[in-house]
mmCIF file of C-alpha atoms in Angstrom:
data_model
loop_
_atom_site.group_PDB
_atom_site.id
_atom_site.type_symbol
_atom_site.label_atom_id
_atom_site.label_comp_id
_atom_site.label_asym_id
_atom_site.label_seq_id
_atom_site.Cartn_x
_atom_site.Cartn_y
_atom_site.Cartn_z
ATOM 1 C CA MET A 246 -11.358 17.298 8.356
ATOM 2 C CA PRO A 247 -8.779 16.095 5.646
ATOM 3 C CA THR A 248 -8.839 12.430 5.052
ATOM 4 C CA LEU A 249 -5.873 10.104 4.563
ATOM 5 C CA LEU A 250 -7.025 6.798 2.617
ATOM 6 C CA LEU A 251 -5.702 3.753 3.952
ATOM 7 C CA THR A 252 -6.145 0.235 2.383
ATOM 8 C CA GLY A 253 -5.099 -3.109 2.880
ATOM 9 C CA PHE A 254 -5.766 -6.403 1.094
ATOM 10 C CA GLU A 255 -7.556 -9.662 2.128
ATOM 11 C CA PRO A 256 -5.621 -13.000 3.001
ATOM 12 C CA PHE A 257 -4.294 -14.521 -0.392
ATOM 13 C CA HIS A 258 -2.850 -17.447 -2.046
ATOM 14 C CA THR A 259 -1.714 -19.813 1.196
ATOM 15 C CA HIS A 260 -1.469 -16.875 3.690
ATOM 16 C CA PRO A 261 -4.208 -17.784 6.475
ATOM 17 C CA ASP A 262 -3.998 -13.653 7.304
ATOM 18 C CA ASN A 263 -3.015 -10.385 5.909
ATOM 19 C CA PRO A 264 -1.083 -8.001 8.285
ATOM 20 C CA SER A 265 -2.038 -5.212 6.061
ATOM 21 C CA ALA A 266 -5.574 -5.839 6.704
ATOM 22 C CA GLN A 267 -5.286 -6.148 10.373
ATOM 23 C CA ALA A 268 -3.258 -2.506 10.490
ATOM 24 C CA ALA A 269 -5.837 -0.989 8.361
ATOM 25 C CA GLN A 270 -8.798 -2.073 10.407
ATOM 26 C CA GLU A 271 -7.135 -1.166 13.469
ATOM 27 C CA LEU A 272 -6.249 2.570 12.304
ATOM 28 C CA HIS A 273 -9.605 3.016 10.772
ATOM 29 C CA GLY A 274 -11.201 6.433 12.398
ATOM 30 C CA LEU A 275 -7.896 7.112 13.902
ATOM 31 C CA GLU A 276 -7.097 10.952 14.364
ATOM 32 C CA LEU A 277 -3.964 12.181 13.231
ATOM 33 C CA PRO A 278 -2.156 15.240 14.421
ATOM 34 C CA GLY A 279 -2.960 18.325 12.375
ATOM 35 C CA GLY A 280 -6.768 17.302 12.091
ATOM 36 C CA TRP A 281 -6.499 14.420 9.493
ATOM 37 C CA GLY A 282 -8.879 11.649 9.943
ATOM 38 C CA VAL A 283 -7.951 8.146 8.478
ATOM 39 C CA HIS A 284 -10.334 6.240 6.601
ATOM 40 C CA SER A 285 -9.488 2.635 6.173
ATOM 41 C CA ALA A 286 -10.500 -0.140 3.725
ATOM 42 C CA LEU A 287 -9.925 -3.625 2.356
ATOM 43 C CA LEU A 288 -9.092 -4.519 -1.514
ATOM 44 C CA PRO A 289 -9.836 -7.743 -2.890
ATOM 45 C CA VAL A 290 -7.020 -9.575 -4.230
ATOM 46 C CA GLU A 291 -8.282 -9.549 -7.740
ATOM 47 C CA PRO A 292 -7.066 -6.315 -9.988
ATOM 48 C CA HIS A 293 -10.274 -5.637 -11.711
ATOM 49 C CA ALA A 294 -12.368 -5.618 -8.501
ATOM 50 C CA ALA A 295 -9.943 -4.028 -6.592
ATOM 51 C CA GLY A 296 -9.492 -1.193 -9.122
ATOM 52 C CA ALA A 297 -13.191 -0.480 -9.218
ATOM 53 C CA ALA A 298 -12.994 -0.336 -5.379
ATOM 54 C CA LEU A 299 -10.347 1.800 -5.440
ATOM 55 C CA THR A 300 -11.711 4.200 -7.954
ATOM 56 C CA ARG A 301 -15.076 4.315 -5.824
ATOM 57 C CA LEU A 302 -12.953 5.136 -2.798
ATOM 58 C CA LEU A 303 -10.982 7.817 -4.324
ATOM 59 C CA SER A 304 -13.999 9.432 -5.613
ATOM 60 C CA GLU A 305 -16.023 9.186 -2.699
ATOM 61 C CA GLN A 306 -13.484 10.038 0.029
ATOM 62 C CA ASP A 307 -11.525 12.756 -1.808
ATOM 63 C CA PRO A 308 -8.430 12.017 0.038
ATOM 64 C CA GLY A 309 -5.881 14.335 1.047
ATOM 65 C CA ALA A 310 -3.491 11.511 0.969
ATOM 66 C CA VAL A 311 -3.398 7.738 -0.099
ATOM 67 C CA LEU A 312 -1.169 4.986 1.767
ATOM 68 C CA LEU A 313 -1.782 1.853 0.238
ATOM 69 C CA THR A 314 -0.534 -1.323 2.187
ATOM 70 C CA GLY A 315 0.011 -4.958 1.304
ATOM 71 C CA LEU A 316 2.191 -8.114 2.368
ATOM 72 C CA ALA A 317 5.310 -8.831 0.990
ATOM 73 C CA ALA A 318 5.777 -12.020 2.500
ATOM 74 C CA GLY A 319 9.729 -12.874 2.982
ATOM 75 C CA ARG A 320 10.705 -9.525 3.284
ATOM 76 C CA PRO A 321 12.114 -8.908 6.930
ATOM 77 C CA GLN A 322 11.361 -5.175 7.329
ATOM 78 C CA VAL A 323 8.459 -2.459 6.320
ATOM 79 C CA THR A 324 9.486 -1.151 2.669
ATOM 80 C CA LEU A 325 8.094 1.691 0.759
ATOM 81 C CA GLU A 326 7.627 1.302 -2.887
ATOM 82 C CA ARG A 327 9.106 3.809 -5.355
ATOM 83 C CA VAL A 328 7.374 3.157 -8.549
ATOM 84 C CA GLY A 329 4.349 1.464 -9.837
ATOM 85 C CA VAL A 330 5.161 -0.431 -13.476
ATOM 86 C CA GLY A 331 2.278 -0.599 -15.838
ATOM 87 C CA VAL A 332 2.041 -4.260 -16.377
ATOM 88 C CA MET A 333 0.448 -7.011 -14.858
ATOM 89 C CA ASP A 334 2.483 -10.705 -14.841
ATOM 90 C CA PHE A 335 1.506 -12.850 -12.169
ATOM 91 C CA GLN A 336 3.731 -15.661 -10.344
ATOM 92 C CA ILE A 337 0.488 -16.765 -8.412
ATOM 93 C CA PRO A 338 -3.020 -16.905 -9.223
ATOM 94 C CA ASP A 339 -5.240 -14.272 -7.711
ATOM 95 C CA ASN A 340 -8.325 -14.850 -5.613
ATOM 96 C CA ALA A 341 -10.245 -15.062 -8.595
ATOM 97 C CA GLY A 342 -7.906 -17.818 -10.011
ATOM 98 C CA GLN A 343 -6.798 -15.590 -12.793
ATOM 99 C CA THR A 344 -3.096 -14.794 -13.833
ATOM 100 C CA TYR A 345 -1.954 -12.386 -16.267
ATOM 101 C CA ARG A 346 1.194 -12.459 -18.515
ATOM 102 C CA ASP A 347 2.832 -9.288 -20.004
ATOM 103 C CA GLN A 348 -0.728 -7.543 -19.397
ATOM 104 C CA PRO A 349 -0.816 -3.711 -19.645
ATOM 105 C CA ILE A 350 -2.679 -1.973 -16.715
ATOM 106 C CA GLU A 351 -3.707 1.083 -18.888
ATOM 107 C CA PRO A 352 -3.112 1.205 -22.471
ATOM 108 C CA ASP A 353 -1.646 4.263 -23.821
ATOM 109 C CA ALA A 354 -0.578 5.343 -20.538
ATOM 110 C CA PRO A 355 2.708 6.112 -19.191
ATOM 111 C CA ALA A 356 5.010 2.728 -18.427
ATOM 112 C CA ALA A 357 5.480 3.647 -14.844
ATOM 113 C CA TYR A 358 4.620 6.454 -12.061
ATOM 114 C CA LEU A 359 6.767 7.306 -9.028
ATOM 115 C CA ALA A 360 5.085 7.602 -5.694
ATOM 116 C CA THR A 361 4.456 10.752 -4.688
ATOM 117 C CA LEU A 362 4.628 10.121 -0.892
ATOM 118 C CA PRO A 363 7.398 11.971 1.095
ATOM 119 C CA LEU A 364 9.628 8.882 1.340
ATOM 120 C CA ARG A 365 12.537 10.001 3.218
ATOM 121 C CA ALA A 366 10.231 11.832 5.612
ATOM 122 C CA ILE A 367 8.652 8.273 6.346
ATOM 123 C CA LEU A 368 12.207 6.728 6.873
ATOM 124 C CA ALA A 369 13.123 9.169 9.276
ATOM 125 C CA ALA A 370 10.182 9.190 10.935
ATOM 126 C CA TRP A 371 10.604 5.279 11.381
ATOM 127 C CA ARG A 372 14.074 5.489 12.378
ATOM 128 C CA GLU A 373 13.400 7.948 15.096
ATOM 129 C CA ALA A 374 10.579 5.475 16.265
ATOM 130 C CA GLU A 375 13.383 2.837 16.037
ATOM 131 C CA ILE A 376 11.490 0.970 13.551
ATOM 132 C CA PRO A 377 13.693 -0.581 10.657
ATOM 133 C CA GLY A 378 12.490 0.416 7.049
ATOM 134 C CA ASP A 379 13.742 0.907 3.717
ATOM 135 C CA ILE A 380 13.099 2.031 0.147
ATOM 136 C CA SER A 381 11.945 -0.669 -2.604
ATOM 137 C CA ASN A 382 12.454 -0.124 -6.114
ATOM 138 C CA SER A 383 10.411 -2.774 -7.249
ATOM 139 C CA ALA A 384 6.443 -3.487 -5.995
ATOM 140 C CA GLY A 385 6.643 -6.627 -8.096
ATOM 141 C CA LEU A 386 3.603 -7.150 -10.831
ATOM 142 C CA TYR A 387 1.030 -8.651 -8.805
ATOM 143 C CA VAL A 388 -2.197 -6.836 -7.618
ATOM 144 C CA CYS A 389 -0.030 -4.539 -5.162
ATOM 145 C CA ASN A 390 1.922 -3.148 -7.811
ATOM 146 C CA PHE A 391 -1.608 -2.956 -10.037
ATOM 147 C CA VAL A 392 -3.317 -0.522 -7.232
ATOM 148 C CA LEU A 393 -0.203 1.534 -6.648
ATOM 149 C CA TYR A 394 -0.491 2.169 -10.451
ATOM 150 C CA HIS A 395 -4.074 2.781 -10.705
ATOM 151 C CA ALA A 396 -4.241 4.996 -7.958
ATOM 152 C CA LEU A 397 -1.305 7.049 -9.055
ATOM 153 C CA HIS A 398 -2.836 6.884 -12.829
ATOM 154 C CA TRP A 399 -6.455 7.942 -11.304
ATOM 155 C CA LEU A 400 -5.055 10.903 -9.305
ATOM 156 C CA ARG A 401 -3.031 12.198 -12.341
ATOM 157 C CA GLU A 402 -6.042 11.825 -14.648
ATOM 158 C CA HIS A 403 -8.532 13.949 -12.289
ATOM 159 C CA GLY A 404 -6.398 16.575 -12.036
ATOM 160 C CA ARG A 405 -5.123 15.432 -8.373
ATOM 161 C CA GLY A 406 -1.692 14.358 -9.267
ATOM 162 C CA ALA A 407 -0.045 16.308 -6.249
ATOM 163 C CA VAL A 408 -1.749 14.003 -3.859
ATOM 164 C CA PRO A 409 0.672 12.340 -1.775
ATOM 165 C CA CYS A 410 0.227 8.649 -2.979
ATOM 166 C CA GLY A 411 2.047 5.385 -2.311
ATOM 167 C CA PHE A 412 2.168 1.948 -1.361
ATOM 168 C CA LEU A 413 3.915 0.535 1.690
ATOM 169 C CA HIS A 414 4.503 -3.542 1.910
ATOM 170 C CA VAL A 415 4.587 -5.087 5.239
ATOM 171 C CA PRO A 416 6.223 -8.357 6.387
ATOM 172 C CA ALA A 417 4.617 -11.593 7.809
ATOM 173 C CA ASN A 418 3.094 -11.734 11.077
ATOM 174 C CA ALA A 419 3.060 -14.386 13.207
ATOM 175 C CA ALA A 420 0.000 -16.010 11.866
ATOM 176 C CA VAL A 421 1.478 -16.170 8.255
ATOM 177 C CA ALA A 422 4.978 -17.386 9.376
ATOM 178 C CA LEU A 423 3.357 -20.166 11.340
ATOM 179 C CA ALA A 424 1.507 -21.577 8.644
ATOM 180 C CA VAL A 425 4.415 -21.955 6.305
ATOM 181 C CA PRO A 426 4.984 -26.003 6.042
ATOM 182 C CA ALA A 427 7.702 -27.596 7.665
ATOM 183 C CA ASP A 428 9.526 -28.416 4.243
ATOM 184 C CA ARG A 429 9.761 -24.492 3.038
ATOM 185 C CA PRO A 430 12.037 -22.058 4.481
ATOM 186 C CA PRO A 431 11.155 -19.980 7.599
ATOM 187 C CA LEU A 432 9.859 -16.859 6.789
ATOM 188 C CA PRO A 433 11.064 -13.573 8.812
ATOM 189 C CA TYR A 434 8.212 -12.039 10.553
ATOM 190 C CA LEU A 435 7.344 -8.830 12.844
ATOM 191 C CA PRO A 436 4.527 -9.129 15.495
ATOM 192 C CA GLN A 437 1.153 -7.683 14.034
ATOM 193 C CA SER A 438 1.670 -4.743 16.989
ATOM 194 C CA GLU A 439 4.731 -3.665 15.201
ATOM 195 C CA ILE A 440 3.479 -3.937 11.671
ATOM 196 C CA THR A 441 0.396 -1.693 12.635
ATOM 197 C CA ARG A 442 2.824 0.993 14.312
ATOM 198 C CA ALA A 443 4.877 1.025 11.348
ATOM 199 C CA VAL A 444 1.542 1.943 9.198
ATOM 200 C CA ARG A 445 0.557 4.368 11.657
ATOM 201 C CA VAL A 446 4.129 6.337 12.022
ATOM 202 C CA ALA A 447 4.033 6.495 8.025
ATOM 203 C CA ALA A 448 0.585 8.000 8.217
ATOM 204 C CA GLU A 449 1.591 10.679 10.565
ATOM 205 C CA ALA A 450 4.470 11.516 8.648
ATOM 206 C CA ILE A 451 2.612 11.785 5.728
ATOM 207 C CA THR A 452 -0.098 13.893 7.162
ATOM 208 C CA ALA A 453 2.574 16.219 8.962
ATOM 209 C CA GLN A 454 4.738 16.911 5.655
ATOM 210 C CA SER A 455 1.310 17.421 4.115
ATOM 211 C CA SER A 456 -0.030 20.037 6.761
ATOM 212 C CA VAL A 457 3.492 21.832 6.586
ATOM 213 C CA LEU A 458 3.197 22.131 2.718
ATOM 214 C CA GLN A 459 -0.767 23.541 2.889
ATOM 215 C CA MET A 460 0.533 26.085 5.773
ATOM 216 C CA GLY A 461 3.245 27.143 3.185
ATOM 217 C CA LYS A 462 0.590 28.167 0.507
ATOM 218 C CA MET A 463 -1.511 29.913 2.816
#
């Protein structure tokens, strides 16, 4: 059974919850059309620990597709990231209390990698499912961008650059929105069930596209 590796992040900063973690946990073990299975894992919000965990997952699971997810509090809808940039520049500390400025992720590696997910196919699947979504051209320079770049670099370096891989940012859920102090602007949010549904539809679109491509090679 081919595997789609699905990751989410632990809560971080002032957020009491992370909807990407909930979605990943809810979808773990899901059987997708075409005989694919979902293997979910949570990543720590610290680049070196996240990179080590992701390397282990990529090596052990040998996934046929990789869907990384994380929280982008403030965005009103789900968004697919087009590019991972090879630098860390944190505006807030990670969960280890560290910040990085202008720090290369991989010295002597490409400045950026383009995601290899079927972005337009996912957008079309979302639209058919009546889920608003879009493509983003910046994953930021925090840990979300780090794992996107790290995964794409690892796959390329291990001869697996054709594996569909990319990042999906989800908006706040109700728990995150309710935790915003009264003196701060309110956050747009989606119910957790709708966030999880968006991740599931994206996973289904990825594996469907991959199955079609595999059949074309037979």
